[in-house]
Every structure is written in C-alpha cells, then in structure tokens.
Amino acid sequence: MNKIKVLEVIRQGQIGGGESHLLDLVTFLDKERFEPVCLSFTSGEMINRLQAMGIRCHVIDTLKPFDVKVQRQIVQLLRDEAVQLVHAHGSRAASNMLYPARHLHIPIIYTVHGWSFHDDQSLPIRLLRQWSEKLICSMADKVICVSQSNADTGRLRFGLKDAEVIENGINLVRFNPQGTFRDLRQMFGFAEDDFIAGFVARCTKQKAPLDFLEAVRLAHAQNCKIKGLFVGEGDMDAEVDAYIADHQMSDYVYRSKFRTDVPDLLNCINAYCLPSLWEGLSIALLEAMAMGKAIVATPTDGTKEVIVDEKNGMVIPFERPQALADAIVRLHGDEALCKEYGKQARKVVALRFNAQRVSDAVAAIYMKNT
C-alpha cells in the first residue's frame, strides 16, 4: 500500500503545547500508512527532535500570518515533496498554507489549538481575528478542535459547522509518576521540605506569568517554605526578569528558560499553576495531571473540561493573583488534599487523554480526506 504523505505545519519550532501535540501525533502515527513531513516557520527544539526520529523537516522563516513573501516557497515545497495532505496546527500556520494548498488542490486540515480571538482584545482586533478564523475554517476541508468548548465558541461566534473534537493526548509512558527522574530540587537550590509551586509554560501574555509570580510572592510572605519554579521563555522574558528582580524574589523563585526535561521538572514540584487568560486545551496542564500533580488553574475553555473545582484540582478566577496565592497556601497546609487532587488528576488523563488514541483518531480523518 502506498503511503500517504502528510505535511504537518506549525508556526514555530520551539516546544509549546501545539508543538508537543505535533510531536506525539507524529510519534504514534502509523508509519506503514503515512509518511509525515514537517514544516515550521521558525527553527527550534521540536525540529531537532523530529529530525532525530528520522522525520524530514523544513523551516521557512517568517513570524507573520499570511506572509505573501513566503507563499512561493511553500508552493514549491509542496511540489517537491509531492504532499498529498496538509495538516495545519494553529491559525498562523493555517493562514500561510491556505493559498498554496488550494492552488495545488491539496486537501487541508486545520487543528484549532485555541482561537486567536479573545475577549480581552480591543473590539477591532477581536472582530478581525474572528473573521480570519471563520475564513480559515470555511476554506479547510476539515476542522479539528482540541476541546468541546473551542468547538462551541466557534459555533456561537461565527457559525462553525462539522468540526470534530479530538482532545489532546499525552504520552503516558514518558509522563508517569512511577518513573525514574533526576533530583532537580537540589540542583535548583530547593530544600526537601519546601513546597514548590510550578509554572512550566511559554512566557507570554496568554499564560499570565506575572500573576503567577505575584501569587508566589504573596504566598511566600505567609510561609517562607513556599517557593516557585518558573520555566519558560517568550516575549515577556524581560518583564518577568524585571519583576523577579524588583521584588527581590531570586532567593525563592528559580527562573529558567526553555528546558526539554519536562517530566523531571514536574516531578520536583508540588503543585502546577496555570493562570492563563485563554487556552484550547493546554498540553502542559495535561502533562502535569499525568504526573499526578495538584492543579490550580483558571477556567479557560479546555481547563474547565478537565478540572472540576475541589474534585481533581482548584479553579480560580482570571487575573486574581491573591486567589492563586490562597490556593497555594491551602495546598501547602493540607498535604493529603494536595496528593488527592494529584491522584484524581492522573486518573482523568489516563482515562481520556492517551496520545495513541489521538493519533488514531487523526489518522482516520487523514484517510477520509485523501
């Protein structure tokens, strides 16, 4: 049987939620039926990992959505690779693939990893992005949403039809609390009895990193054993570094740029905090749940589908660092509760979010659209 060549396209080569999803998708995809090739619009660790797996990768440098300057390169790439199906992950990748795919009559699938429009944007920006998402969805042969909430939002905002919901999956072998991990606490300067609140995510406005830091500052003021681990990088790096310096937090917050040893990082924390302003369905959140960590998060689209307040984690209001601090203090003071939330979170992921299941469901869509 001839293999179907699929071009997996994503906006950046660094590893974030969508990039982790792509890595797992390619890892578990049936290589007897499909030949995945990757296109990213920046280089980074994801590209390195895919190449180490033997996946052919291409990088066309651009940071812009629908960049007319790279359209000819993309068309040539599709021809040279004899691509039979395009799978675009995220709106920026999709916007740059619509014309080339349509021009060459190649089917295109669009996975929504969270909509690009949000209520905190100005009305003109929000309406423009909503219109662009509607255009992308209308031109795609199939739309996949990673959460039911995302699908519902698309339907309510611009009449999205026939989207298929395939929730993100996690590699439960790699993210397993029973595994063997390096002891990073000592490396980071934490004591064994410190309570570590962790933030492992991109350092962008979406993730509200300053809310996390303010919460750790408030919680540490109540109990000096509460400390923070901040891992990630992005366009708010300078603001984060300045916040830590201005508030003299370097003694109790360990700050690191991007790292690849995420299971080791999650193993060394007590609670995972994600005060995001919006999400599709956060891969980082699911990874922390898979590692059996207590979760404190805001009720974004995907999060409210997996975290039930006071059942398998704690849900806090948006942009409320004090509420996050109170949750951290409470978890520190109740070890049994902290462990129970982590145990229940792990159960949810094990039952619903297996990466092999996701790959199989996406493969079925590939077959229907080629």
CSV table of C-alpha atoms in Angstrom, one decimal:
chain,number,residue,atom,x,y,z
A,1,MET,CA,0.0,0.0,0.0
A,2,ASN,CA,1.4,3.4,-1.0
A,3,LYS,CA,1.9,5.7,2.0
A,4,ILE,CA,0.1,9.0,2.2
A,5,LYS,CA,2.5,11.9,2.5
A,6,VAL,CA,1.2,14.4,5.1
A,7,LEU,CA,2.8,17.8,5.7
A,8,GLU,CA,2.5,18.7,9.3
A,9,VAL,CA,2.7,22.5,9.6
A,10,ILE,CA,3.2,24.7,12.7
A,11,ARG,CA,4.2,28.3,13.4
A,12,GLN,CA,7.3,27.7,15.5
A,13,GLY,CA,10.0,25.1,16.1
A,14,GLN,CA,10.3,25.7,19.8
A,15,ILE,CA,8.3,23.4,22.0
A,16,GLY,CA,5.0,24.6,23.4
A,17,GLY,CA,1.6,23.0,23.7
A,18,GLY,CA,0.8,22.7,20.0
A,19,GLU,CA,4.3,21.6,19.2
A,20,SER,CA,4.2,18.8,21.9
A,21,HIS,CA,0.9,17.7,20.3
A,22,LEU,CA,2.6,17.5,16.9
A,23,LEU,CA,5.5,15.5,18.3
A,24,ASP,CA,3.2,13.0,19.9
A,25,LEU,CA,1.0,12.8,16.8
A,26,VAL,CA,4.0,12.0,14.6
A,27,THR,CA,5.4,9.6,17.1
A,28,PHE,CA,2.3,7.5,17.3
A,29,LEU,CA,1.2,7.8,13.7
A,30,ASP,CA,1.1,4.5,11.7
A,31,LYS,CA,4.2,4.8,9.5
A,32,GLU,CA,3.1,1.9,7.4
A,33,ARG,CA,0.2,4.1,6.1
A,34,PHE,CA,1.5,7.6,6.4
A,35,GLU,CA,4.8,9.5,5.7
A,36,PRO,CA,4.8,12.6,7.9
A,37,VAL,CA,7.0,15.6,6.8
A,38,CYS,CA,7.2,18.8,8.9
A,39,LEU,CA,7.2,22.5,8.0
A,40,SER,CA,7.8,25.1,10.7
A,41,PHE,CA,8.1,28.8,10.3
A,42,THR,CA,10.9,29.0,12.9
A,43,SER,CA,13.6,26.6,14.0
A,44,GLY,CA,13.9,25.1,17.5
A,45,GLU,CA,14.0,22.0,19.7
A,46,MET,CA,10.9,20.4,18.1
A,47,ILE,CA,12.6,20.3,14.8
A,48,ASN,CA,15.7,18.8,16.4
A,49,ARG,CA,13.6,16.1,18.0
A,50,LEU,CA,11.7,15.3,14.8
A,51,GLN,CA,14.9,15.0,12.8
A,52,ALA,CA,16.3,12.7,15.5
A,53,MET,CA,13.2,10.5,14.9
A,54,GLY,CA,14.1,10.4,11.2
A,55,ILE,CA,11.3,12.8,10.1
A,56,ARG,CA,12.2,15.2,7.3
A,57,CYS,CA,11.8,18.8,8.4
A,58,HIS,CA,11.7,22.1,6.6
A,59,VAL,CA,12.0,25.6,8.1
A,60,ILE,CA,10.7,28.7,6.2
A,61,ASP,CA,11.4,31.7,8.3
A,62,THR,CA,8.5,34.1,9.0
A,63,LEU,CA,6.7,35.4,12.1
A,64,LYS,CA,3.8,36.7,10.1
A,65,PRO,CA,0.4,35.2,9.4
A,66,PHE,CA,-0.4,35.0,5.7
A,67,ASP,CA,3.1,36.2,4.7
A,68,VAL,CA,2.9,36.8,0.9
A,69,LYS,CA,6.7,36.7,0.7
A,70,VAL,CA,6.9,33.0,1.5
A,71,GLN,CA,3.9,31.7,-0.5
A,72,ARG,CA,6.0,30.8,-3.5
A,73,GLN,CA,8.5,28.9,-1.3
A,74,ILE,CA,5.6,26.9,0.3
A,75,VAL,CA,4.1,26.1,-3.1
A,76,GLN,CA,7.5,24.8,-4.3
A,77,LEU,CA,7.9,22.8,-1.1
A,78,LEU,CA,4.5,21.1,-1.6
A,79,ARG,CA,5.5,20.2,-5.2
A,80,ASP,CA,9.0,19.0,-4.3
A,81,GLU,CA,7.7,16.8,-1.5
A,82,ALA,CA,4.7,15.6,-3.5
A,83,VAL,CA,2.5,16.3,-0.5
A,84,GLN,CA,-1.0,14.7,-0.6
A,85,LEU,CA,-2.4,16.2,2.6
A,86,VAL,CA,-1.7,19.3,4.6
A,87,HIS,CA,-2.4,19.4,8.4
A,88,ALA,CA,-2.0,23.0,9.8
A,89,HIS,CA,-1.7,23.3,13.6
A,90,GLY,CA,-2.9,26.8,14.7
A,91,SER,CA,-4.2,29.8,12.9
A,92,ARG,CA,-0.8,31.3,11.9
A,93,ALA,CA,0.3,28.1,10.2
A,94,ALA,CA,-3.1,27.7,8.6
A,95,SER,CA,-3.2,31.2,7.2
A,96,ASN,CA,0.1,30.6,5.4
A,97,MET,CA,-1.0,27.3,4.0
A,98,LEU,CA,-4.4,28.1,2.6
A,99,TYR,CA,-3.4,29.6,-0.7
A,100,PRO,CA,-0.6,27.1,-1.5
A,101,ALA,CA,-2.8,24.1,-0.7
A,102,ARG,CA,-5.8,25.4,-2.6
A,103,HIS,CA,-3.6,26.4,-5.6
A,104,LEU,CA,-2.3,22.8,-5.8
A,105,HIS,CA,-5.7,21.2,-5.0
A,106,ILE,CA,-4.3,19.6,-1.9
A,107,PRO,CA,-6.7,18.9,1.0
A,108,ILE,CA,-6.0,20.9,4.2
A,109,ILE,CA,-7.0,20.0,7.7
A,110,TYR,CA,-6.9,22.7,10.4
A,111,THR,CA,-6.5,21.9,14.1
A,112,VAL,CA,-7.6,24.7,16.4
A,113,HIS,CA,-5.3,24.9,19.4
A,114,GLY,CA,-7.3,27.7,20.9
A,115,TRP,CA,-8.9,30.5,18.9
A,116,SER,CA,-6.8,33.6,18.1
A,117,PHE,CA,-9.6,36.0,19.3
A,118,HIS,CA,-10.2,36.7,22.9
A,119,ASP,CA,-12.5,38.9,25.0
A,120,ASP,CA,-9.6,40.9,26.4
A,121,GLN,CA,-8.6,42.2,22.9
A,122,SER,CA,-9.9,45.5,21.5
A,123,LEU,CA,-13.1,45.2,19.5
A,124,PRO,CA,-11.5,45.8,16.1
A,125,ILE,CA,-8.7,43.3,16.7
A,126,ARG,CA,-11.2,40.7,18.1
A,127,LEU,CA,-13.5,41.1,15.1
A,128,LEU,CA,-10.7,40.9,12.6
A,129,ARG,CA,-9.3,37.7,14.2
A,130,GLN,CA,-12.8,36.2,14.4
A,131,TRP,CA,-13.3,36.9,10.7
A,132,SER,CA,-9.9,35.4,9.8
A,133,GLU,CA,-10.7,32.2,11.9
A,134,LYS,CA,-14.1,32.0,10.0
A,135,LEU,CA,-12.3,32.3,6.7
A,136,ILE,CA,-9.7,29.6,7.6
A,137,CYS,CA,-12.4,27.2,8.8
A,138,SER,CA,-14.5,27.8,5.8
A,139,MET,CA,-11.6,27.0,3.4
A,140,ALA,CA,-10.3,24.0,5.3
A,141,ASP,CA,-11.5,20.5,4.3
A,142,LYS,CA,-11.8,19.5,7.9
A,143,VAL,CA,-11.6,21.4,11.2
A,144,ILE,CA,-10.4,19.7,14.4
A,145,CYS,CA,-10.9,21.3,17.8
A,146,VAL,CA,-8.9,20.1,20.8
A,147,SER,CA,-11.8,20.9,23.2
A,148,GLN,CA,-15.6,20.9,23.1
A,149,SER,CA,-15.5,24.4,24.4
A,150,ASN,CA,-13.5,25.6,21.5
A,151,ALA,CA,-16.0,24.0,19.1
A,152,ASP,CA,-18.9,25.6,20.9
A,153,THR,CA,-17.2,29.0,20.8
A,154,GLY,CA,-16.6,28.7,17.1
A,155,ARG,CA,-20.3,27.7,16.5
A,156,LEU,CA,-21.6,30.7,18.6
A,157,ARG,CA,-19.2,33.3,17.2
A,158,PHE,CA,-19.2,32.6,13.5
A,159,GLY,CA,-21.3,29.5,12.8
A,160,LEU,CA,-18.6,26.8,12.7
A,161,LYS,CA,-20.1,23.6,11.4
A,162,ASP,CA,-19.0,20.0,11.3
A,163,ALA,CA,-15.9,20.4,13.5
A,164,GLU,CA,-14.6,17.2,15.1
A,165,VAL,CA,-13.5,17.3,18.7
A,166,ILE,CA,-10.3,15.3,19.3
A,167,GLU,CA,-8.9,16.2,22.8
A,168,ASN,CA,-5.2,16.5,23.2
A,169,GLY,CA,-3.3,13.4,24.3
A,170,ILE,CA,-0.3,12.7,26.5
A,171,ASN,CA,2.5,10.1,26.3
A,172,LEU,CA,1.6,8.3,29.5
A,173,VAL,CA,4.9,6.3,29.4
A,174,ARG,CA,7.0,9.5,29.5
A,175,PHE,CA,4.7,11.3,31.9
A,176,ASN,CA,4.3,8.7,34.6
A,177,PRO,CA,4.7,9.5,38.3
A,178,GLN,CA,6.1,6.0,38.9
A,179,GLY,CA,9.0,6.6,36.6
A,180,THR,CA,12.6,7.4,37.4
A,181,PHE,CA,13.6,11.0,37.5
A,182,ARG,CA,16.6,13.2,38.2
A,183,ASP,CA,16.5,15.1,41.5
A,184,LEU,CA,16.3,18.7,40.3
A,185,ARG,CA,15.3,20.1,43.7
A,186,GLN,CA,18.9,20.1,44.9
A,187,MET,CA,20.1,21.5,41.6
A,188,PHE,CA,17.7,24.4,41.8
A,189,GLY,CA,18.5,25.1,45.5
A,190,PHE,CA,15.2,23.9,47.0
A,191,ALA,CA,15.1,22.0,50.3
A,192,GLU,CA,13.3,18.7,50.6
A,193,ASP,CA,10.5,20.2,52.7
A,194,ASP,CA,10.0,23.2,50.5
A,195,PHE,CA,6.6,23.5,48.8
A,196,ILE,CA,7.2,24.2,45.2
A,197,ALA,CA,4.5,25.9,43.0
A,198,GLY,CA,5.4,25.3,39.4
A,199,PHE,CA,4.9,27.3,36.2
A,200,VAL,CA,6.1,25.4,33.1
A,201,ALA,CA,4.7,27.3,30.1
A,202,ARG,CA,5.5,29.9,27.4
A,203,CYS,CA,6.3,33.3,28.9
A,204,THR,CA,3.6,35.2,27.1
A,205,LYS,CA,0.6,37.3,28.0
A,206,GLN,CA,-1.7,34.3,27.3
A,207,LYS,CA,-0.2,32.4,30.3
A,208,ALA,CA,-0.3,35.4,32.7
A,209,PRO,CA,3.2,34.8,34.1
A,210,LEU,CA,3.2,37.9,36.3
A,211,ASP,CA,0.0,36.7,38.0
A,212,PHE,CA,1.9,33.5,38.9
A,213,LEU,CA,4.9,35.4,40.2
A,214,GLU,CA,2.7,37.8,42.3
A,215,ALA,CA,0.9,34.8,43.7
A,216,VAL,CA,4.1,33.1,44.8
A,217,ARG,CA,5.3,36.4,46.3
A,218,LEU,CA,2.1,36.7,48.4
A,219,ALA,CA,2.2,33.0,49.4
A,220,HIS,CA,5.9,33.1,50.3
A,221,ALA,CA,5.1,36.2,52.6
A,222,GLN,CA,2.7,33.9,54.5
A,223,ASN,CA,5.1,30.9,54.7
A,224,CYS,CA,8.7,31.1,53.7
A,225,LYS,CA,8.7,27.3,52.8
A,226,ILE,CA,6.5,28.2,49.7
A,227,LYS,CA,8.7,28.8,46.7
A,228,GLY,CA,8.4,28.9,42.9
A,229,LEU,CA,9.8,27.2,39.9
A,230,PHE,CA,9.3,29.3,36.7
A,231,VAL,CA,10.3,27.6,33.4
A,232,GLY,CA,9.6,29.0,30.0
A,233,GLU,CA,10.5,31.8,27.6
A,234,GLY,CA,8.8,34.2,25.3
A,235,ASP,CA,8.0,37.8,24.5
A,236,MET,CA,7.5,38.6,28.2
A,237,ASP,CA,11.0,37.5,29.3
A,238,ALA,CA,12.2,41.0,30.1
A,239,GLU,CA,9.1,41.8,32.2
A,240,VAL,CA,9.4,38.5,34.1
A,241,ASP,CA,13.1,39.0,34.9
A,242,ALA,CA,12.4,42.6,36.0
A,243,TYR,CA,9.5,41.5,38.2
A,244,ILE,CA,11.7,39.0,40.0
A,245,ALA,CA,14.5,41.5,40.4
A,246,ASP,CA,12.3,44.4,41.5
A,247,HIS,CA,10.5,42.2,44.1
A,248,GLN,CA,13.7,40.5,45.3
A,249,MET,CA,12.3,37.1,44.6
A,250,SER,CA,15.5,35.4,43.3
A,251,ASP,CA,16.1,33.7,46.7
A,252,TYR,CA,12.8,31.7,46.5
A,253,VAL,CA,12.0,31.6,42.7
A,254,TYR,CA,14.1,29.6,40.4
A,255,ARG,CA,13.9,31.0,36.9
A,256,SER,CA,14.9,29.0,33.8
A,257,LYS,CA,14.4,29.4,30.1
A,258,PHE,CA,13.1,26.6,28.0
A,259,ARG,CA,14.0,23.1,29.0
A,260,THR,CA,13.4,19.7,27.5
A,261,ASP,CA,13.3,17.6,30.7
A,262,VAL,CA,9.7,18.4,31.5
A,263,PRO,CA,8.9,15.1,33.4
A,264,ASP,CA,11.9,15.8,35.7
A,265,LEU,CA,10.7,19.4,36.2
A,266,LEU,CA,7.1,18.3,37.0
A,267,ASN,CA,8.4,15.6,39.4
A,268,CYS,CA,10.1,18.2,41.6
A,269,ILE,CA,7.1,20.4,42.1
A,270,ASN,CA,4.2,20.0,44.5
A,271,ALA,CA,1.5,22.0,42.6
A,272,TYR,CA,1.2,23.1,39.0
A,273,CYS,CA,-0.2,26.6,38.4
A,274,LEU,CA,-1.7,27.8,35.1
A,275,PRO,CA,-3.4,31.2,35.5
A,276,SER,CA,-3.9,31.5,31.7
A,277,LEU,CA,-6.3,34.1,30.1
A,278,TRP,CA,-7.2,31.7,27.4
A,279,GLU,CA,-6.4,28.1,26.2
A,280,GLY,CA,-7.6,25.5,23.8
A,281,LEU,CA,-6.6,22.5,25.9
A,282,SER,CA,-3.2,23.0,27.5
A,283,ILE,CA,-0.8,20.2,26.8
A,284,ALA,CA,1.3,21.4,29.8
A,285,LEU,CA,-1.7,21.1,32.0
A,286,LEU,CA,-2.4,17.5,30.9
A,287,GLU,CA,1.3,16.7,31.4
A,288,ALA,CA,1.2,17.9,35.0
A,289,MET,CA,-2.0,16.0,35.6
A,290,ALA,CA,-0.4,12.9,34.1
A,291,MET,CA,2.4,13.3,36.6
A,292,GLY,CA,-0.1,13.3,39.5
A,293,LYS,CA,0.3,17.0,40.4
A,294,ALA,CA,-2.3,19.1,42.2
A,295,ILE,CA,-3.6,21.7,39.7
A,296,VAL,CA,-4.5,25.3,40.3
A,297,ALA,CA,-5.8,26.9,37.1
A,298,THR,CA,-8.2,29.5,35.6
A,299,PRO,CA,-11.4,28.3,33.9
A,300,THR,CA,-10.2,28.5,30.2
A,301,ASP,CA,-12.0,26.6,27.5
A,302,GLY,CA,-10.1,23.3,27.8
A,303,THR,CA,-9.3,23.6,31.5
A,304,LYS,CA,-12.9,23.7,32.7
A,305,GLU,CA,-13.5,20.4,30.8
A,306,VAL,CA,-10.8,18.5,32.7
A,307,ILE,CA,-10.5,20.2,36.1
A,308,VAL,CA,-13.5,20.1,38.4
A,309,ASP,CA,-13.1,22.5,41.3
A,310,GLU,CA,-12.4,20.7,44.6
A,311,LYS,CA,-12.6,17.3,42.9
A,312,ASN,CA,-9.3,17.0,41.0
A,313,GLY,CA,-7.9,20.4,41.4
A,314,MET,CA,-8.7,24.0,42.2
A,315,VAL,CA,-10.2,26.6,39.8
A,316,ILE,CA,-9.5,30.2,40.4
A,317,PRO,CA,-10.8,33.5,38.8
A,318,PHE,CA,-8.9,35.1,36.0
A,319,GLU,CA,-6.4,37.8,36.9
A,320,ARG,CA,-6.6,37.2,40.6
A,321,PRO,CA,-3.1,36.5,42.0
A,322,GLN,CA,-4.4,36.6,45.6
A,323,ALA,CA,-6.8,33.8,44.8
A,324,LEU,CA,-3.9,31.8,43.3
A,325,ALA,CA,-1.8,32.6,46.4
A,326,ASP,CA,-4.6,31.4,48.7
A,327,ALA,CA,-4.9,28.2,46.8
A,328,ILE,CA,-1.1,27.6,47.0
A,329,VAL,CA,-1.1,28.3,50.8
A,330,ARG,CA,-4.1,25.9,51.3
A,331,LEU,CA,-2.4,23.1,49.4
A,332,HIS,CA,0.8,23.6,51.3
A,333,GLY,CA,-1.1,23.3,54.6
A,334,ASP,CA,-3.0,20.2,53.6
A,335,GLU,CA,-0.7,17.5,52.2
A,336,ALA,CA,-3.4,14.9,52.0
A,337,LEU,CA,-5.6,17.2,49.9
A,338,CYS,CA,-2.7,18.1,47.6
A,339,LYS,CA,-1.9,14.4,47.0
A,340,GLU,CA,-5.6,13.5,46.5
A,341,TYR,CA,-6.0,16.2,43.8
A,342,GLY,CA,-3.0,14.9,42.0
A,343,LYS,CA,-4.2,11.3,42.2
A,344,GLN,CA,-7.6,12.2,40.7
A,345,ALA,CA,-6.0,14.4,38.0
A,346,ARG,CA,-3.9,11.4,36.9
A,347,LYS,CA,-7.0,9.2,36.7
A,348,VAL,CA,-8.7,11.7,34.3
A,349,VAL,CA,-5.7,11.8,32.0
A,350,ALA,CA,-5.2,8.0,32.0
A,351,LEU,CA,-8.8,7.5,31.0
A,352,ARG,CA,-9.3,10.2,28.4
A,353,PHE,CA,-6.0,11.6,27.1
A,354,ASN,CA,-3.9,8.8,25.6
A,355,ALA,CA,-1.7,10.1,22.8
A,356,GLN,CA,-2.1,6.9,20.8
A,357,ARG,CA,-5.9,7.4,20.8
A,358,VAL,CA,-5.5,10.9,19.5
A,359,SER,CA,-3.1,9.8,16.7
A,360,ASP,CA,-5.6,7.0,15.6
A,361,ALA,CA,-8.5,9.5,15.5
A,362,VAL,CA,-6.5,12.0,13.4
A,363,ALA,CA,-5.3,9.2,11.1
A,364,ALA,CA,-9.0,8.3,10.5
A,365,ILE,CA,-9.5,11.9,9.3
A,366,TYR,CA,-6.5,11.7,7.1
A,367,MET,CA,-7.9,8.6,5.4
A,368,LYS,CA,-11.3,10.3,4.8
A,369,ASN,CA,-9.7,13.4,3.2
A,370,THR,CA,-7.3,11.8,0.8
